[in-house]
């Protein structure tokens, strides 16, 4: 059984990325052959158009994943473009992809709805993602909720290829964690780089505390009770709290007589502490770029072995070999 996921190197990771996706990558590690994780730099190219920035982001993202607990002895970490087979598989899939299927996909649809012009790369983005998944006979794909639609597209494309050309691809399944499917940002909306409402995972304690203190809250008076279940600050606190801490905080909400400042301070203490080790490890890894490059090179070699097999299978099935 193989777990696979990809994440775009488009900037520093935030709590949504961590609790929605990265934490699952780490929990699902086991044997390097069974856990494949990659940096989706070809996907990032649809938004990052500066070569040096993309290269730097890719290196930073690799360091951050390793610092957060991705272990090269228990998982294979690589860069998407180091496996060029994926681009050819993408083309084979593209020739069987109905336009209508892609027109419904949210990245393209949202951009169009805003009246912005989209390029063919953004339009075909889900097909490249399908190639990423099918390339390695992946069974399980851990992602945040917003990627589930893309995995449905992947399943559709795999099913129609298999139907047309005979059993070729393994059918993958998305894996979403209910508890953190949608982490709220500092404004209460979904946390996302594009909304400018993020709290970064490996941010230094001082600026992180500042951002937490600025989380938007309502104007409820101190003494008034509040239902914790509907409060985004409480949701953020719960990401880090153990059961006892969460129950105690929920009781305080229901009792009233507290200010949001207290909650923010408690949240900041837990968050700073939670990522302390990862911050330390990042510093160590930053000082060893050659070691990080070696991990990525070894990862690409493992991934390419698998990709070569699967590509050959797909080429034979559809008649280009
Ligand atoms: P962003 O919206 O900041 O650009 P990405 O689209 O690059 O984030 O997401 C990378 C991964 O993190 C995906 O698997 C996505 O589902 C997950 N993710 C992103 N934001 C959140 C969030 N607010 N809550 C839960 N998961 C998220
Ligand atoms: N589209 C994903 C995102 O923005 C990244 C990604 C690319 C991916 N290829 C993938 C995720 C394959 C899972 C599987 O987060």
mmCIF file of C-alpha atoms and ligand atoms in Angstrom:
data_model
loop_
_atom_site.group_PDB
_atom_site.id
_atom_site.type_symbol
_atom_site.label_atom_id
_atom_site.label_comp_id
_atom_site.label_asym_id
_atom_site.label_seq_id
_atom_site.Cartn_x
_atom_site.Cartn_y
_atom_site.Cartn_z
ATOM 1 C CA UNK A 1 0.000 0.000 0.000
ATOM 2 C CA UNK A 2 1.396 3.405 -0.974
ATOM 3 C CA UNK A 3 0.633 6.825 0.520
ATOM 4 C CA UNK A 4 1.447 9.808 -1.684
ATOM 5 C CA UNK A 5 0.979 13.537 -1.432
ATOM 6 C CA UNK A 6 2.391 16.732 -2.862
ATOM 7 C CA UNK A 7 2.541 20.273 -1.615
ATOM 8 C CA UNK A 8 3.389 23.408 -3.575
ATOM 9 C CA UNK A 9 6.516 25.310 -2.619
ATOM 10 C CA UNK A 10 4.851 28.713 -2.834
ATOM 11 C CA UNK A 11 5.952 30.224 0.503
ATOM 12 C CA UNK A 12 6.314 29.292 4.155
ATOM 13 C CA UNK A 13 3.879 26.681 5.445
ATOM 14 C CA UNK A 14 0.994 27.836 7.626
ATOM 15 C CA UNK A 15 -1.128 26.146 10.275
ATOM 16 C CA UNK A 16 -3.728 25.134 7.647
ATOM 17 C CA UNK A 17 -1.069 23.326 5.606
ATOM 18 C CA UNK A 18 0.307 21.678 8.732
ATOM 19 C CA UNK A 19 -2.882 20.516 10.419
ATOM 20 C CA UNK A 20 -4.722 19.830 7.145
ATOM 21 C CA UNK A 21 -1.968 18.024 5.272
ATOM 22 C CA UNK A 22 1.617 17.859 6.601
ATOM 23 C CA UNK A 23 0.736 16.323 9.963
ATOM 24 C CA UNK A 24 -0.932 13.449 8.116
ATOM 25 C CA UNK A 25 2.177 12.944 5.962
ATOM 26 C CA UNK A 26 4.218 12.528 9.103
ATOM 27 C CA UNK A 27 1.733 10.211 10.823
ATOM 28 C CA UNK A 28 1.525 7.999 7.742
ATOM 29 C CA UNK A 29 5.273 7.462 7.294
ATOM 30 C CA UNK A 30 6.559 3.912 7.572
ATOM 31 C CA UNK A 31 8.786 2.470 4.900
ATOM 32 C CA UNK A 32 10.332 4.824 2.299
ATOM 33 C CA UNK A 33 8.802 2.701 -0.502
ATOM 34 C CA UNK A 34 5.330 3.170 0.947
ATOM 35 C CA UNK A 35 5.259 6.889 1.706
ATOM 36 C CA UNK A 36 6.033 9.251 -1.192
ATOM 37 C CA UNK A 37 5.931 13.018 -0.645
ATOM 38 C CA UNK A 38 6.998 15.623 -3.150
ATOM 39 C CA UNK A 39 7.322 19.359 -3.677
ATOM 40 C CA UNK A 40 4.992 20.308 -6.514
ATOM 41 C CA UNK A 41 7.232 22.866 -8.243
ATOM 42 C CA UNK A 42 5.584 22.318 -11.651
ATOM 43 C CA UNK A 43 2.247 23.250 -10.095
ATOM 44 C CA UNK A 44 3.841 26.218 -8.325
ATOM 45 C CA UNK A 45 4.990 27.483 -11.719
ATOM 46 C CA UNK A 46 1.354 28.459 -12.389
ATOM 47 C CA UNK A 47 1.792 31.233 -9.781
ATOM 48 C CA UNK A 48 5.520 31.743 -9.061
ATOM 49 C CA UNK A 49 7.169 33.303 -12.088
ATOM 50 C CA UNK A 50 10.599 34.141 -10.717
ATOM 51 C CA UNK A 51 13.184 31.383 -11.207
ATOM 52 C CA UNK A 52 15.309 32.221 -8.162
ATOM 53 C CA UNK A 53 12.261 32.536 -5.936
ATOM 54 C CA UNK A 54 10.929 29.155 -7.079
ATOM 55 C CA UNK A 55 14.295 27.461 -6.511
ATOM 56 C CA UNK A 56 14.628 29.046 -3.060
ATOM 57 C CA UNK A 57 11.016 28.194 -2.111
ATOM 58 C CA UNK A 58 11.589 24.578 -3.122
ATOM 59 C CA UNK A 59 14.672 24.284 -0.914
ATOM 60 C CA UNK A 60 12.916 26.063 1.990
ATOM 61 C CA UNK A 61 9.896 23.782 1.706
ATOM 62 C CA UNK A 62 12.103 20.680 1.758
ATOM 63 C CA UNK A 63 13.888 21.963 4.872
ATOM 64 C CA UNK A 64 10.597 22.796 6.574
ATOM 65 C CA UNK A 65 9.092 19.354 5.900
ATOM 66 C CA UNK A 66 12.206 17.664 7.265
ATOM 67 C CA UNK A 67 12.217 19.992 10.287
ATOM 68 C CA UNK A 68 8.559 19.213 10.971
ATOM 69 C CA UNK A 69 9.288 15.496 11.160
ATOM 70 C CA UNK A 70 9.376 14.048 7.682
ATOM 71 C CA UNK A 71 12.015 11.354 8.015
ATOM 72 C CA UNK A 72 13.965 10.230 4.930
ATOM 73 C CA UNK A 73 14.441 6.818 6.529
ATOM 74 C CA UNK A 74 10.689 6.346 6.683
ATOM 75 C CA UNK A 75 9.492 8.266 3.620
ATOM 76 C CA UNK A 76 10.689 9.247 0.152
ATOM 77 C CA UNK A 77 10.942 13.013 -0.335
ATOM 78 C CA UNK A 78 11.541 14.422 -3.812
ATOM 79 C CA UNK A 79 10.926 17.327 -6.160
ATOM 80 C CA UNK A 80 8.141 16.847 -8.729
ATOM 81 C CA UNK A 81 10.216 18.000 -11.735
ATOM 82 C CA UNK A 82 13.013 15.542 -10.897
ATOM 83 C CA UNK A 83 10.685 12.838 -12.236
ATOM 84 C CA UNK A 84 10.153 13.998 -15.854
ATOM 85 C CA UNK A 85 8.037 10.888 -16.569
ATOM 86 C CA UNK A 86 5.181 12.719 -14.872
ATOM 87 C CA UNK A 87 4.944 15.258 -17.700
ATOM 88 C CA UNK A 88 4.553 12.529 -20.304
ATOM 89 C CA UNK A 89 1.946 10.713 -18.252
ATOM 90 C CA UNK A 90 0.138 14.035 -17.901
ATOM 91 C CA UNK A 91 -0.108 14.253 -21.696
ATOM 92 C CA UNK A 92 -1.414 10.694 -22.021
ATOM 93 C CA UNK A 93 -4.144 11.547 -19.523
ATOM 94 C CA UNK A 94 -4.846 14.952 -21.050
ATOM 95 C CA UNK A 95 -5.878 13.389 -24.365
ATOM 96 C CA UNK A 96 -8.719 11.637 -22.533
ATOM 97 C CA UNK A 97 -9.811 14.556 -20.333
ATOM 98 C CA UNK A 98 -13.171 16.193 -21.147
ATOM 99 C CA UNK A 99 -12.985 20.018 -21.126
ATOM 100 C CA UNK A 100 -16.150 20.157 -19.030
ATOM 101 C CA UNK A 101 -14.515 18.218 -16.213
ATOM 102 C CA UNK A 102 -11.749 20.827 -15.907
ATOM 103 C CA UNK A 103 -14.115 23.769 -16.337
ATOM 104 C CA UNK A 104 -15.795 22.705 -13.097
ATOM 105 C CA UNK A 105 -12.554 22.613 -11.081
ATOM 106 C CA UNK A 106 -12.368 25.359 -8.500
ATOM 107 C CA UNK A 107 -8.883 26.859 -9.057
ATOM 108 C CA UNK A 108 -9.745 27.687 -12.675
ATOM 109 C CA UNK A 109 -13.429 28.427 -12.042
ATOM 110 C CA UNK A 110 -12.662 30.870 -9.189
ATOM 111 C CA UNK A 111 -10.113 32.752 -11.269
ATOM 112 C CA UNK A 112 -12.506 33.017 -14.182
ATOM 113 C CA UNK A 113 -15.341 34.134 -11.919
ATOM 114 C CA UNK A 114 -13.133 37.020 -10.790
ATOM 115 C CA UNK A 115 -12.745 38.039 -14.431
ATOM 116 C CA UNK A 116 -9.025 37.137 -14.454
ATOM 117 C CA UNK A 117 -7.472 35.435 -17.438
ATOM 118 C CA UNK A 118 -6.213 31.934 -16.747
ATOM 119 C CA UNK A 119 -3.500 30.102 -18.654
ATOM 120 C CA UNK A 120 -3.605 26.529 -19.938
ATOM 121 C CA UNK A 121 -1.375 25.410 -17.051
ATOM 122 C CA UNK A 122 -3.928 26.439 -14.455
ATOM 123 C CA UNK A 123 -6.709 24.872 -16.509
ATOM 124 C CA UNK A 124 -4.867 21.555 -16.818
ATOM 125 C CA UNK A 125 -3.586 21.669 -13.229
ATOM 126 C CA UNK A 126 -5.811 18.775 -12.055
ATOM 127 C CA UNK A 127 -4.546 16.534 -14.886
ATOM 128 C CA UNK A 128 -0.940 17.030 -13.780
ATOM 129 C CA UNK A 129 -2.083 16.279 -10.255
ATOM 130 C CA UNK A 130 -3.742 13.065 -11.519
ATOM 131 C CA UNK A 131 -0.471 12.113 -13.226
ATOM 132 C CA UNK A 132 1.376 12.730 -9.926
ATOM 133 C CA UNK A 133 -0.914 10.313 -8.155
ATOM 134 C CA UNK A 134 -1.252 7.589 -10.816
ATOM 135 C CA UNK A 135 2.486 7.706 -11.587
ATOM 136 C CA UNK A 136 3.342 5.781 -8.413
ATOM 137 C CA UNK A 137 0.364 3.378 -8.062
ATOM 138 C CA UNK A 138 -0.769 5.417 -5.048
ATOM 139 C CA UNK A 139 -3.545 4.051 -2.834
ATOM 140 C CA UNK A 140 -4.015 6.817 -0.261
ATOM 141 C CA UNK A 141 -3.645 10.576 -0.794
ATOM 142 C CA UNK A 142 -3.662 12.626 2.439
ATOM 143 C CA UNK A 143 -4.797 16.209 1.730
ATOM 144 C CA UNK A 144 -6.872 19.066 3.078
ATOM 145 C CA UNK A 145 -10.547 19.270 2.148
ATOM 146 C CA UNK A 146 -10.017 21.670 -0.772
ATOM 147 C CA UNK A 147 -8.042 19.060 -2.717
ATOM 148 C CA UNK A 148 -10.722 16.377 -2.615
ATOM 149 C CA UNK A 149 -12.291 17.599 -5.861
ATOM 150 C CA UNK A 150 -8.965 17.131 -7.639
ATOM 151 C CA UNK A 151 -8.692 13.581 -6.380
ATOM 152 C CA UNK A 152 -12.176 12.886 -7.731
ATOM 153 C CA UNK A 153 -10.940 14.139 -11.124
ATOM 154 C CA UNK A 154 -7.967 11.792 -10.826
ATOM 155 C CA UNK A 155 -10.285 8.853 -10.127
ATOM 156 C CA UNK A 156 -12.446 9.771 -13.138
ATOM 157 C CA UNK A 157 -9.429 9.947 -15.433
ATOM 158 C CA UNK A 158 -8.012 6.654 -14.127
ATOM 159 C CA UNK A 159 -11.369 4.910 -14.537
ATOM 160 C CA UNK A 160 -11.869 6.114 -18.092
ATOM 161 C CA UNK A 161 -8.282 5.223 -19.107
ATOM 162 C CA UNK A 162 -8.700 1.751 -17.575
ATOM 163 C CA UNK A 163 -12.037 1.360 -19.328
ATOM 164 C CA UNK A 164 -10.654 2.421 -22.703
ATOM 165 C CA UNK A 165 -7.278 0.668 -22.624
ATOM 166 C CA UNK A 166 -7.581 -2.073 -19.992
ATOM 167 C CA UNK A 167 -6.601 -2.132 -16.289
ATOM 168 C CA UNK A 168 -3.572 0.153 -16.041
ATOM 169 C CA UNK A 169 -3.901 2.437 -13.035
ATOM 170 C CA UNK A 170 -4.501 1.814 -9.340
ATOM 171 C CA UNK A 171 -7.586 3.673 -8.046
ATOM 172 C CA UNK A 172 -6.514 6.151 -5.297
ATOM 173 C CA UNK A 173 -8.520 7.424 -2.317
ATOM 174 C CA UNK A 174 -8.339 10.837 -0.605
ATOM 175 C CA UNK A 175 -7.704 10.923 3.143
ATOM 176 C CA UNK A 176 -8.940 14.024 4.975
ATOM 177 C CA UNK A 177 -8.754 14.619 8.722
ATOM 178 C CA UNK A 178 -12.172 15.757 9.958
ATOM 179 C CA UNK A 179 -10.790 17.660 12.910
ATOM 180 C CA UNK A 180 -8.714 20.012 10.785
ATOM 181 C CA UNK A 181 -10.241 19.797 7.320
ATOM 182 C CA UNK A 182 -10.550 23.574 7.278
ATOM 183 C CA UNK A 183 -8.372 25.613 9.623
ATOM 184 C CA UNK A 184 -9.517 29.222 10.093
ATOM 185 C CA UNK A 185 -7.166 32.162 9.538
ATOM 186 C CA UNK A 186 -6.657 35.305 11.632
ATOM 187 C CA UNK A 187 -9.839 36.811 10.135
ATOM 188 C CA UNK A 188 -12.008 33.725 10.695
ATOM 189 C CA UNK A 189 -12.052 32.827 6.977
ATOM 190 C CA UNK A 190 -10.243 29.742 5.655
ATOM 191 C CA UNK A 191 -6.518 30.157 6.329
ATOM 192 C CA UNK A 192 -4.821 30.608 2.960
ATOM 193 C CA UNK A 193 -1.749 32.361 1.580
ATOM 194 C CA UNK A 194 -3.947 34.065 -0.972
ATOM 195 C CA UNK A 195 -6.108 35.681 1.776
ATOM 196 C CA UNK A 196 -3.145 37.072 3.743
ATOM 197 C CA UNK A 197 -4.569 35.654 6.980
ATOM 198 C CA UNK A 198 -1.987 33.004 7.774
ATOM 199 C CA UNK A 199 -0.057 32.042 10.885
ATOM 200 C CA UNK A 200 3.199 30.433 9.804
ATOM 201 C CA UNK A 201 4.292 27.166 11.323
ATOM 202 C CA UNK A 202 7.955 28.045 11.812
ATOM 203 C CA UNK A 203 7.626 31.770 12.455
ATOM 204 C CA UNK A 204 9.822 33.174 15.254
ATOM 205 C CA UNK A 205 7.998 33.401 18.603
ATOM 206 C CA UNK A 206 7.888 37.190 18.824
ATOM 207 C CA UNK A 207 6.197 38.010 15.508
ATOM 208 C CA UNK A 208 3.999 34.917 15.872
ATOM 209 C CA UNK A 209 2.701 36.126 19.241
ATOM 210 C CA UNK A 210 1.995 39.525 17.708
ATOM 211 C CA UNK A 211 -0.053 37.993 14.895
ATOM 212 C CA UNK A 212 -1.985 35.799 17.305
ATOM 213 C CA UNK A 213 -2.858 38.842 19.437
ATOM 214 C CA UNK A 214 -4.315 40.442 16.299
ATOM 215 C CA UNK A 215 -6.732 37.570 15.504
ATOM 216 C CA UNK A 216 -10.122 39.135 14.806
ATOM 217 C CA UNK A 217 -12.820 38.470 17.425
ATOM 218 C CA UNK A 218 -16.361 39.728 18.047
ATOM 219 C CA UNK A 219 -17.260 42.525 20.453
ATOM 220 C CA UNK A 220 -18.889 40.348 23.118
ATOM 221 C CA UNK A 221 -18.640 41.948 26.607
ATOM 222 C CA UNK A 222 -16.305 40.185 29.114
ATOM 223 C CA UNK A 223 -18.994 38.725 31.340
ATOM 224 C CA UNK A 224 -21.122 37.239 28.563
ATOM 225 C CA UNK A 225 -20.841 33.467 27.976
ATOM 226 C CA UNK A 226 -19.947 32.219 24.515
ATOM 227 C CA UNK A 227 -20.506 28.956 22.654
ATOM 228 C CA UNK A 228 -16.992 27.596 21.958
ATOM 229 C CA UNK A 229 -18.064 25.369 19.044
ATOM 230 C CA UNK A 230 -18.681 28.317 16.726
ATOM 231 C CA UNK A 231 -15.625 30.396 17.640
ATOM 232 C CA UNK A 232 -12.576 30.324 15.334
ATOM 233 C CA UNK A 233 -10.217 31.347 18.147
ATOM 234 C CA UNK A 234 -11.372 28.339 20.144
ATOM 235 C CA UNK A 235 -10.933 26.148 17.062
ATOM 236 C CA UNK A 236 -7.337 27.337 16.694
ATOM 237 C CA UNK A 237 -6.681 26.754 20.397
ATOM 238 C CA UNK A 238 -8.062 23.210 20.067
ATOM 239 C CA UNK A 239 -5.502 22.365 17.379
ATOM 240 C CA UNK A 240 -2.758 22.541 20.000
ATOM 241 C CA UNK A 241 -4.555 21.772 23.263
ATOM 242 C CA UNK A 242 -4.789 18.368 24.919
ATOM 243 C CA UNK A 243 -8.245 17.114 26.000
ATOM 244 C CA UNK A 244 -7.996 18.569 29.514
ATOM 245 C CA UNK A 245 -6.878 21.987 28.251
ATOM 246 C CA UNK A 246 -9.644 22.029 25.660
ATOM 247 C CA UNK A 247 -12.347 21.045 28.170
ATOM 248 C CA UNK A 248 -11.166 23.680 30.617
ATOM 249 C CA UNK A 249 -11.191 26.362 27.907
ATOM 250 C CA UNK A 250 -14.656 25.272 26.719
ATOM 251 C CA UNK A 251 -15.961 25.529 30.289
ATOM 252 C CA UNK A 252 -14.535 29.043 30.590
ATOM 253 C CA UNK A 253 -16.282 30.048 27.358
ATOM 254 C CA UNK A 254 -19.627 28.733 28.609
ATOM 255 C CA UNK A 255 -19.190 30.429 32.017
ATOM 256 C CA UNK A 256 -18.270 33.842 30.598
ATOM 257 C CA UNK A 257 -16.183 36.327 32.561
ATOM 258 C CA UNK A 258 -13.124 36.152 30.317
ATOM 259 C CA UNK A 259 -11.526 38.267 27.595
ATOM 260 C CA UNK A 260 -10.306 37.005 24.232
ATOM 261 C CA UNK A 261 -6.836 38.333 25.135
ATOM 262 C CA UNK A 262 -6.486 35.531 27.695
ATOM 263 C CA UNK A 263 -7.413 32.925 25.097
ATOM 264 C CA UNK A 264 -4.951 34.395 22.605
ATOM 265 C CA UNK A 265 -2.161 34.319 25.172
ATOM 266 C CA UNK A 266 -2.889 30.674 26.008
ATOM 267 C CA UNK A 267 -2.968 29.856 22.285
ATOM 268 C CA UNK A 268 0.352 31.661 21.685
ATOM 269 C CA UNK A 269 2.032 29.762 24.562
ATOM 270 C CA UNK A 270 0.906 26.406 23.201
ATOM 271 C CA UNK A 271 1.778 27.218 19.574
ATOM 272 C CA UNK A 272 5.253 28.583 20.348
ATOM 273 C CA UNK A 273 5.981 25.496 22.414
ATOM 274 C CA UNK A 274 4.512 23.053 19.878
ATOM 275 C CA UNK A 275 6.905 24.057 17.099
ATOM 276 C CA UNK A 276 9.995 24.796 19.239
ATOM 277 C CA UNK A 277 11.827 21.616 18.273
ATOM 278 C CA UNK A 278 10.980 22.032 14.585
ATOM 279 C CA UNK A 279 12.349 25.606 14.645
ATOM 280 C CA UNK A 280 15.588 24.302 16.116
ATOM 281 C CA UNK A 281 15.823 21.513 13.531
ATOM 282 C CA UNK A 282 15.227 23.979 10.724
ATOM 283 C CA UNK A 283 18.216 26.029 11.849
ATOM 284 C CA UNK A 284 20.367 22.913 11.823
ATOM 285 C CA UNK A 285 19.193 21.881 8.349
ATOM 286 C CA UNK A 286 19.687 25.366 6.932
ATOM 287 C CA UNK A 287 23.350 24.974 7.774
ATOM 288 C CA UNK A 288 23.541 21.706 5.761
ATOM 289 C CA UNK A 289 22.136 22.438 2.281
ATOM 290 C CA UNK A 290 24.219 19.641 0.720
ATOM 291 C CA UNK A 291 22.642 17.103 3.027
ATOM 292 C CA UNK A 292 19.153 18.332 2.015
ATOM 293 C CA UNK A 293 20.070 18.159 -1.686
ATOM 294 C CA UNK A 294 21.302 14.613 -1.180
ATOM 295 C CA UNK A 295 18.015 13.583 0.460
ATOM 296 C CA UNK A 296 16.101 15.019 -2.522
ATOM 297 C CA UNK A 297 18.416 13.325 -5.029
ATOM 298 C CA UNK A 298 18.045 9.940 -3.326
ATOM 299 C CA UNK A 299 14.279 10.444 -3.111
ATOM 300 C CA UNK A 300 14.027 11.229 -6.820
ATOM 301 C CA UNK A 301 15.973 8.070 -7.681
ATOM 302 C CA UNK A 302 13.521 5.912 -5.696
ATOM 303 C CA UNK A 303 10.481 7.678 -7.173
ATOM 304 C CA UNK A 304 11.828 7.448 -10.742
ATOM 305 C CA UNK A 305 12.266 3.693 -10.531
ATOM 306 C CA UNK A 306 8.570 3.333 -9.826
ATOM 307 C CA UNK A 307 7.590 6.016 -12.366
ATOM 308 C CA UNK A 308 9.497 4.303 -15.176
ATOM 309 C CA UNK A 309 7.530 1.077 -14.641
ATOM 310 C CA UNK A 310 4.160 2.758 -14.530
ATOM 311 C CA UNK A 311 4.865 4.982 -17.550
ATOM 312 C CA UNK A 312 5.894 1.941 -19.586
ATOM 313 C CA UNK A 313 2.659 0.214 -18.600
ATOM 314 C CA UNK A 314 0.577 3.245 -19.643
ATOM 315 C CA UNK A 315 2.504 3.728 -22.923
ATOM 316 C CA UNK A 316 1.899 0.105 -23.906
ATOM 317 C CA UNK A 317 -1.737 0.275 -22.939
ATOM 318 C CA UNK A 318 -2.511 3.249 -25.191
ATOM 319 C CA UNK A 319 -0.210 2.311 -28.052
ATOM 320 C CA UNK A 320 2.604 4.867 -28.030
ATOM 321 C CA UNK A 321 5.044 2.013 -27.311
HETATM 322 P P1 LIG B 1 -2.937 27.890 0.345
HETATM 323 O O1 LIG B 1 -4.444 27.942 0.313
HETATM 324 O O2 LIG B 1 -2.398 28.646 1.496
HETATM 325 O O3 LIG B 1 -2.316 28.316 -0.974
HETATM 326 P P2 LIG B 1 -2.314 25.225 -0.523
HETATM 327 O O4 LIG B 1 -3.444 25.292 -1.503
HETATM 328 O O5 LIG B 1 -0.918 25.292 -1.057
HETATM 329 O O6 LIG B 1 -2.535 26.370 0.565
HETATM 330 O O7 LIG B 1 -2.511 23.912 0.324
HETATM 331 C C1 LIG B 1 -1.531 22.916 0.617
HETATM 332 C C2 LIG B 1 -2.172 21.798 1.423
HETATM 333 O O8 LIG B 1 -2.652 22.315 2.685
HETATM 334 C C3 LIG B 1 -3.391 21.167 0.757
HETATM 335 O O9 LIG B 1 -3.443 19.769 1.030
HETATM 336 C C4 LIG B 1 -4.547 21.870 1.400
HETATM 337 O O10 LIG B 1 -5.731 21.105 1.365
HETATM 338 C C5 LIG B 1 -4.050 22.093 2.829
HETATM 339 N N1 LIG B 1 -4.651 23.325 3.388
HETATM 340 C C6 LIG B 1 -4.437 24.594 2.967
HETATM 341 N N2 LIG B 1 -5.134 25.493 3.699
HETATM 342 C C7 LIG B 1 -5.823 24.760 4.612
HETATM 343 C C8 LIG B 1 -6.736 25.099 5.672
HETATM 344 N N3 LIG B 1 -7.044 26.357 5.940
HETATM 345 N N4 LIG B 1 -7.250 24.085 6.404
HETATM 346 C C9 LIG B 1 -6.902 22.799 6.154
HETATM 347 N N5 LIG B 1 -6.054 22.420 5.178
HETATM 348 C C10 LIG B 1 -5.515 23.362 4.413
HETATM 349 N N1 LIG B 2 -2.577 20.630 -5.782
HETATM 350 C C1 LIG B 2 -2.013 20.345 -4.501
HETATM 351 C C2 LIG B 2 -2.110 21.619 -3.611
HETATM 352 O O1 LIG B 2 -2.198 22.701 -4.098
HETATM 353 C C3 LIG B 2 -0.584 19.920 -4.589
HETATM 354 C C4 LIG B 2 -0.443 18.631 -5.341
HETATM 355 C C5 LIG B 2 0.113 18.486 -6.581
HETATM 356 C C6 LIG B 2 -0.851 17.349 -4.895
HETATM 357 N N2 LIG B 2 0.068 17.182 -6.936
HETATM 358 C C7 LIG B 2 -0.500 16.458 -5.947
HETATM 359 C C8 LIG B 2 -1.475 16.875 -3.737
HETATM 360 C C9 LIG B 2 -0.785 15.090 -5.840
HETATM 361 C C10 LIG B 2 -1.723 15.512 -3.639
HETATM 362 C C11 LIG B 2 -1.390 14.624 -4.691
HETATM 363 O O2 LIG B 2 -2.036 21.497 -2.432
#
